[in-house]
CSV table of C-alpha atoms in Angstrom, one decimal:
chain,number,residue,atom,x,y,z
A,9,MET,CA,-68.4,25.7,-3.5
A,10,ALA,CA,-70.4,25.5,-0.3
A,11,ILE,CA,-69.9,23.1,2.6
A,12,TYR,CA,-73.0,21.1,3.7
A,13,SER,CA,-73.3,18.3,6.2
A,14,SER,CA,-75.9,16.7,8.5
A,15,GLU,CA,-76.8,18.4,11.7
A,16,ALA,CA,-78.8,17.0,14.7
A,17,THR,CA,-79.4,17.4,18.4
A,18,SER,CA,-79.0,14.6,20.9
A,19,ASN,CA,-80.1,13.7,24.4
A,20,GLU,CA,-76.8,11.8,24.9
A,21,TYR,CA,-74.1,13.5,26.9
A,22,LEU,CA,-72.0,13.9,23.8
A,23,HIS,CA,-72.7,12.8,20.2
A,24,VAL,CA,-70.6,13.2,17.1
A,25,ASN,CA,-72.9,14.0,14.1
A,26,SER,CA,-70.2,14.2,11.5
A,27,CYS,CA,-66.5,14.8,11.0
A,28,ALA,CA,-64.0,14.8,8.2
A,29,CYS,CA,-60.7,16.3,7.0
A,30,GLN,CA,-60.8,18.6,4.0
A,31,TYR,CA,-58.0,19.4,1.6
A,32,LEU,CA,-58.9,22.7,0.0
A,33,ILE,CA,-57.0,23.9,-3.0
A,34,GLY,CA,-57.8,25.1,-6.5
A,35,HIS,CA,-61.1,26.9,-5.9
A,36,ASP,CA,-62.7,29.0,-3.2
A,37,THR,CA,-64.6,27.0,-0.6
A,38,SER,CA,-67.2,28.9,1.5
A,39,CYS,CA,-69.9,28.3,4.1
A,40,THR,CA,-72.7,30.7,4.8
A,41,ARG,CA,-75.4,29.9,7.3
A,42,PRO,CA,-77.2,33.0,8.5
A,43,LYS,CA,-79.1,31.1,11.2
A,44,GLY,CA,-76.2,28.8,12.0
A,45,ARG,CA,-76.6,25.1,12.9
A,46,VAL,CA,-78.6,23.3,15.6
A,47,ASP,CA,-75.4,21.6,16.8
A,48,TYR,CA,-71.8,22.7,17.7
A,49,HIS,CA,-69.3,23.1,14.9
A,50,ILE,CA,-65.5,23.1,15.4
A,51,LEU,CA,-62.9,23.6,12.6
A,52,TYR,CA,-59.2,23.1,13.2
A,53,ILE,CA,-57.0,24.7,10.6
A,54,SER,CA,-54.0,22.4,10.1
A,55,GLU,CA,-52.5,24.2,7.1
A,56,GLY,CA,-53.2,27.4,5.2
A,57,CYS,CA,-55.8,29.9,6.4
A,58,CYS,CA,-59.5,30.3,6.9
A,59,TYR,CA,-61.2,33.7,6.5
A,60,VAL,CA,-64.0,34.2,9.0
A,61,THR,CA,-66.5,37.0,8.6
A,62,GLU,CA,-67.6,38.3,12.0
A,63,ASP,CA,-69.6,41.5,12.6
A,64,ASN,CA,-68.9,42.6,9.0
A,65,GLN,CA,-65.1,42.2,9.5
A,66,VAL,CA,-63.0,39.5,7.9
A,67,LEU,CA,-60.7,37.8,10.5
A,68,LYS,CA,-57.8,35.5,9.5
A,69,ALA,CA,-57.6,32.1,11.2
A,70,PRO,CA,-54.1,30.8,10.3
A,71,ALA,CA,-52.8,27.3,10.8
A,72,GLY,CA,-53.0,26.3,14.4
A,73,SER,CA,-56.4,28.0,14.9
A,74,VAL,CA,-59.7,26.5,16.2
A,75,ILE,CA,-62.9,28.1,15.0
A,76,LEU,CA,-66.0,27.4,17.1
A,77,TYR,CA,-69.6,28.0,16.3
A,78,ARG,CA,-72.2,27.3,18.9
A,79,PRO,CA,-75.8,26.3,18.1
A,80,GLY,CA,-77.7,29.2,16.4
A,81,GLU,CA,-74.7,31.3,15.7
A,82,PRO,CA,-74.4,32.7,12.2
A,83,GLN,CA,-71.6,31.1,10.2
A,84,GLN,CA,-69.7,32.7,7.3
A,85,TYR,CA,-66.2,31.7,6.4
A,86,MET,CA,-64.1,30.9,3.3
A,87,PHE,CA,-60.9,29.1,2.2
A,88,HIS,CA,-59.2,30.8,-0.8
A,89,GLY,CA,-58.5,28.4,-3.7
A,90,ASP,CA,-55.0,29.9,-4.4
A,91,GLU,CA,-53.9,28.8,-0.9
A,92,LYS,CA,-53.5,25.2,0.0
A,93,SER,CA,-55.5,24.7,3.2
A,94,ILE,CA,-56.2,21.6,5.3
A,95,SER,CA,-59.1,21.8,7.7
A,96,TYR,CA,-60.6,19.2,10.1
A,97,TYR,CA,-64.2,19.7,11.2
A,98,ILE,CA,-66.5,18.2,13.8
A,99,HIS,CA,-70.3,18.7,14.2
A,100,TYR,CA,-71.5,17.5,17.6
A,101,SER,CA,-74.3,17.9,20.1
A,102,GLY,CA,-75.4,16.5,23.5
A,103,SER,CA,-76.6,17.5,26.9
A,104,GLY,CA,-73.1,18.0,28.2
A,105,CYS,CA,-71.9,20.4,25.5
A,106,ALA,CA,-72.6,23.7,27.3
A,107,GLU,CA,-71.0,22.5,30.5
A,108,LEU,CA,-67.9,21.3,28.6
A,109,MET,CA,-67.5,24.5,26.7
A,110,GLU,CA,-67.6,26.4,30.1
A,111,ARG,CA,-65.1,23.9,31.6
A,112,PHE,CA,-62.6,24.3,28.8
A,113,LYS,CA,-63.0,28.1,28.7
A,114,LEU,CA,-64.6,28.0,25.2
A,115,SER,CA,-68.0,29.4,26.0
A,116,ASN,CA,-67.1,32.7,24.4
A,117,GLY,CA,-65.2,33.8,21.4
A,118,ARG,CA,-64.9,32.6,17.8
A,119,ILE,CA,-61.2,32.0,17.0
A,120,PHE,CA,-58.9,30.3,19.5
A,121,PHE,CA,-55.3,30.1,18.5
A,122,ILE,CA,-53.7,27.0,20.0
A,123,GLY,CA,-50.8,26.3,17.7
A,124,GLN,CA,-50.2,23.3,15.5
A,125,SER,CA,-50.6,20.0,17.4
A,126,ASP,CA,-49.6,16.5,16.2
A,127,LYS,CA,-51.5,15.1,19.2
A,128,LEU,CA,-54.7,16.9,18.2
A,129,GLU,CA,-54.4,15.9,14.5
A,130,ASN,CA,-53.7,12.3,15.5
A,131,THR,CA,-56.8,12.2,17.7
A,132,LEU,CA,-58.9,13.9,15.0
A,133,THR,CA,-57.7,11.3,12.4
A,134,ASN,CA,-58.6,8.4,14.7
A,135,MET,CA,-62.1,9.8,15.3
A,136,ILE,CA,-62.7,10.3,11.6
A,137,GLU,CA,-61.6,6.8,10.9
A,138,ASP,CA,-63.8,5.3,13.6
A,139,PHE,CA,-66.8,7.5,12.6
A,140,HIS,CA,-66.7,6.4,8.9
A,141,MET,CA,-65.8,2.8,9.5
A,142,ARG,CA,-68.7,2.4,11.9
A,143,GLU,CA,-67.5,-0.7,13.5
A,144,PRO,CA,-69.1,-2.0,16.8
A,145,TYR,CA,-69.1,0.7,19.5
A,146,TYR,CA,-67.8,3.4,17.1
A,147,GLU,CA,-70.1,6.0,18.7
A,148,GLN,CA,-68.5,5.4,22.1
A,149,PHE,CA,-65.0,5.7,20.6
A,150,CYS,CA,-66.1,8.9,18.9
A,151,HIS,CA,-67.4,10.2,22.2
A,152,ALA,CA,-64.0,9.5,23.9
A,153,HIS,CA,-62.1,11.0,21.0
A,154,LEU,CA,-64.2,14.2,21.2
A,155,MET,CA,-63.6,14.5,25.0
A,156,ARG,CA,-59.8,14.2,24.3
A,157,ILE,CA,-60.0,16.8,21.5
A,158,LEU,CA,-61.8,19.3,23.7
A,159,SER,CA,-59.3,18.7,26.5
A,160,ILE,CA,-56.4,19.3,24.1
A,161,ILE,CA,-57.9,22.4,22.7
A,162,GLY,CA,-58.7,23.8,26.2
A,163,LYS,CA,-55.3,23.1,27.6
A,164,ARG,CA,-53.4,24.5,24.6
A,165,PHE,CA,-55.5,27.6,24.5
A,166,TYR,CA,-55.0,28.1,28.2
A,167,ASN,CA,-51.2,27.8,27.7
A,168,GLU,CA,-51.3,30.3,24.8
A,169,GLU,CA,-53.3,32.8,26.8
A,170,ASN,CA,-50.9,32.5,29.7
A,171,LYS,CA,-47.6,32.8,27.8
A,172,TYR,CA,-46.5,35.6,30.1
A,173,GLU,CA,-45.8,33.0,32.7
A,174,SER,CA,-45.4,29.9,30.5
A,175,SER,CA,-41.5,29.9,30.6
A,176,GLY,CA,-41.3,29.5,34.4
A,177,LYS,CA,-44.4,27.4,34.5
A,178,SER,CA,-43.2,24.9,31.9
A,179,LYS,CA,-39.9,24.6,33.8
A,180,ILE,CA,-41.8,23.9,37.1
A,181,VAL,CA,-43.8,21.2,35.2
A,182,GLU,CA,-40.6,19.7,34.1
A,183,ILE,CA,-39.2,19.6,37.6
A,184,ARG,CA,-42.5,18.2,39.0
A,185,ARG,CA,-42.2,15.4,36.4
A,186,ALA,CA,-38.6,14.8,37.6
A,187,MET,CA,-39.8,14.6,41.2
A,188,HIS,CA,-42.4,12.0,40.3
A,189,ALA,CA,-39.9,10.0,38.2
A,190,ASN,CA,-37.1,10.0,40.8
A,191,TYR,CA,-39.1,9.7,44.0
A,192,THR,CA,-37.2,6.6,44.9
A,193,GLU,CA,-34.0,8.6,45.1
A,194,ASN,CA,-33.0,11.0,47.8
A,195,ARG,CA,-32.3,14.0,45.6
A,196,SER,CA,-32.0,17.3,47.4
A,197,ILE,CA,-34.0,20.5,46.7
A,198,ALA,CA,-30.6,22.0,45.7
A,199,TYR,CA,-30.4,19.4,42.9
A,200,TYR,CA,-33.8,20.5,41.5
A,201,ALA,CA,-32.8,24.2,42.0
A,202,ASP,CA,-29.8,23.5,39.8
A,203,MET,CA,-32.1,22.2,37.1
A,204,PHE,CA,-33.9,25.5,37.2
A,205,GLY,CA,-30.6,27.4,37.2
A,206,MET,CA,-31.4,29.2,40.4
A,207,SER,CA,-30.2,29.4,44.0
A,208,GLU,CA,-32.1,27.1,46.4
A,209,SER,CA,-33.8,30.0,48.1
A,210,ARG,CA,-34.9,31.6,44.9
A,211,PHE,CA,-36.1,28.3,43.4
A,212,THR,CA,-38.1,27.6,46.6
A,213,HIS,CA,-39.8,31.0,46.2
A,214,VAL,CA,-40.7,30.5,42.5
A,215,PHE,CA,-41.9,26.9,43.1
A,216,LYS,CA,-44.1,27.9,46.0
A,217,GLU,CA,-45.5,30.8,43.9
A,218,HIS,CA,-46.6,28.4,41.2
A,219,GLU,CA,-47.6,25.4,43.3
A,220,LYS,CA,-48.8,27.0,46.5
A,221,VAL,CA,-46.5,24.6,48.5
A,222,SER,CA,-42.8,24.4,49.0
A,223,PRO,CA,-40.7,22.0,46.9
A,224,THR,CA,-39.8,20.1,50.0
A,225,LYS,CA,-43.4,19.5,51.0
A,226,TYR,CA,-44.3,18.7,47.4
A,227,LEU,CA,-41.6,16.1,47.1
A,228,LEU,CA,-42.5,14.5,50.5
A,229,ASN,CA,-46.1,14.4,49.4
A,230,VAL,CA,-45.1,12.5,46.2
A,231,LYS,CA,-43.3,10.0,48.4
A,232,VAL,CA,-46.2,9.6,50.7
A,233,GLN,CA,-48.7,9.1,47.8
A,234,LYS,CA,-46.4,6.4,46.4
A,235,ALA,CA,-46.2,4.8,49.8
A,236,LYS,CA,-50.0,4.7,50.0
A,237,GLU,CA,-50.2,2.9,46.7
A,238,LEU,CA,-47.7,0.3,47.9
A,239,LEU,CA,-49.5,-0.2,51.2
A,240,GLU,CA,-52.8,-0.7,49.3
A,241,ASN,CA,-51.5,-3.0,46.6
A,242,THR,CA,-48.4,-4.9,47.8
A,243,ASP,CA,-47.3,-7.1,50.7
A,244,LEU,CA,-43.9,-5.3,51.1
A,245,SER,CA,-42.8,-4.7,54.7
A,246,MET,CA,-42.8,-1.2,56.1
A,247,ALA,CA,-39.0,-1.1,55.9
A,248,GLN,CA,-39.1,-2.1,52.2
A,249,ILE,CA,-41.7,0.5,51.4
A,250,ALA,CA,-39.7,3.2,53.2
A,251,GLU,CA,-36.6,2.2,51.3
A,252,HIS,CA,-38.6,2.1,48.0
A,253,VAL,CA,-39.7,5.7,48.4
A,254,GLY,CA,-36.3,6.9,49.2
A,255,ILE,CA,-36.6,7.2,53.0
A,256,GLY,CA,-33.9,5.0,54.7
A,257,ASP,CA,-35.1,5.5,58.3
A,258,GLN,CA,-38.3,3.5,58.9
A,259,ASN,CA,-39.2,5.5,62.0
A,260,TYR,CA,-38.9,8.8,60.2
A,261,PHE,CA,-41.0,7.3,57.4
A,262,SER,CA,-43.7,6.3,59.9
A,263,ARG,CA,-43.7,9.8,61.5
A,264,LEU,CA,-43.8,11.5,58.1
A,265,PHE,CA,-46.6,9.3,56.9
A,266,LYS,CA,-48.7,9.9,60.0
A,267,GLN,CA,-48.1,13.7,59.6
A,268,TYR,CA,-49.4,13.7,56.1
A,269,VAL,CA,-52.2,11.0,56.3
A,270,GLY,CA,-53.3,11.2,59.9
A,271,CYS,CA,-52.6,7.6,60.8
A,272,SER,CA,-49.6,5.2,60.8
A,273,PRO,CA,-48.7,3.2,57.7
A,274,LYS,CA,-49.8,0.0,59.3
A,275,ALA,CA,-53.2,1.4,60.3
A,276,TYR,CA,-53.7,2.8,56.7
A,277,GLN,CA,-52.8,-0.6,55.2
A,278,LEU,CA,-55.3,-2.4,57.4
A,279,GLN,CA,-58.1,0.2,56.7
A,280,SER,CA,-57.5,0.1,52.9
A,281,ARG,CA,-57.9,-3.7,52.8
A,282,LYS,CA,-61.2,-4.0,54.8
């Protein structure tokens, strides 16, 4: 059984031509297009395996793989009927496609292993529903879903490609989240080093290696950014704002703010409300 679906080009930035989820079992399902398509074609293998023929070699794309065909690239792939496979596909075009493929590091290669992703599958399901229901503004919703899908694929592929440093990096991300969540409290760098299971000096070295700034400066910058938001959007006093961001000394808060922003908190507030 061969897969056929509409294909088209578009002058829009992004346009979804077709999309669906296929449950493939019981018979072989294949696609052969020697001249490819005029649009982009993505398959995400949710379950089972897809067998891709590339340069006279058959490559396995197991669950968690994304297969990408660009316009004009020959297509040949198959799902075996004796294996239960679930595949999502999207055909899309637009003036922004090439730039987006470059941005998300998908401009070269055929199979990108990103691992199985509930977030990706949920977004694909939402796009498919919007596309086929065709309610008002469905094209704009599909455009937004596709941007999110490409972002998820790009990020997960990047993480897979950089697994050699992912353990330390993921821990740093966890600590950054904690810094953003707890900026109102005066938690020490030693506290965050303990989260990492390191001495304070070693933690500082690892954090700076990843973020190009010391954890102390990173945390102070978080506090200053939150203070800027409060100065722009509330009528809290300077003392209240200083306390809110976990800096009990208002004078120290003012000096710190000026050091990072270049002007006093009051001057920043007046400038932001002009």
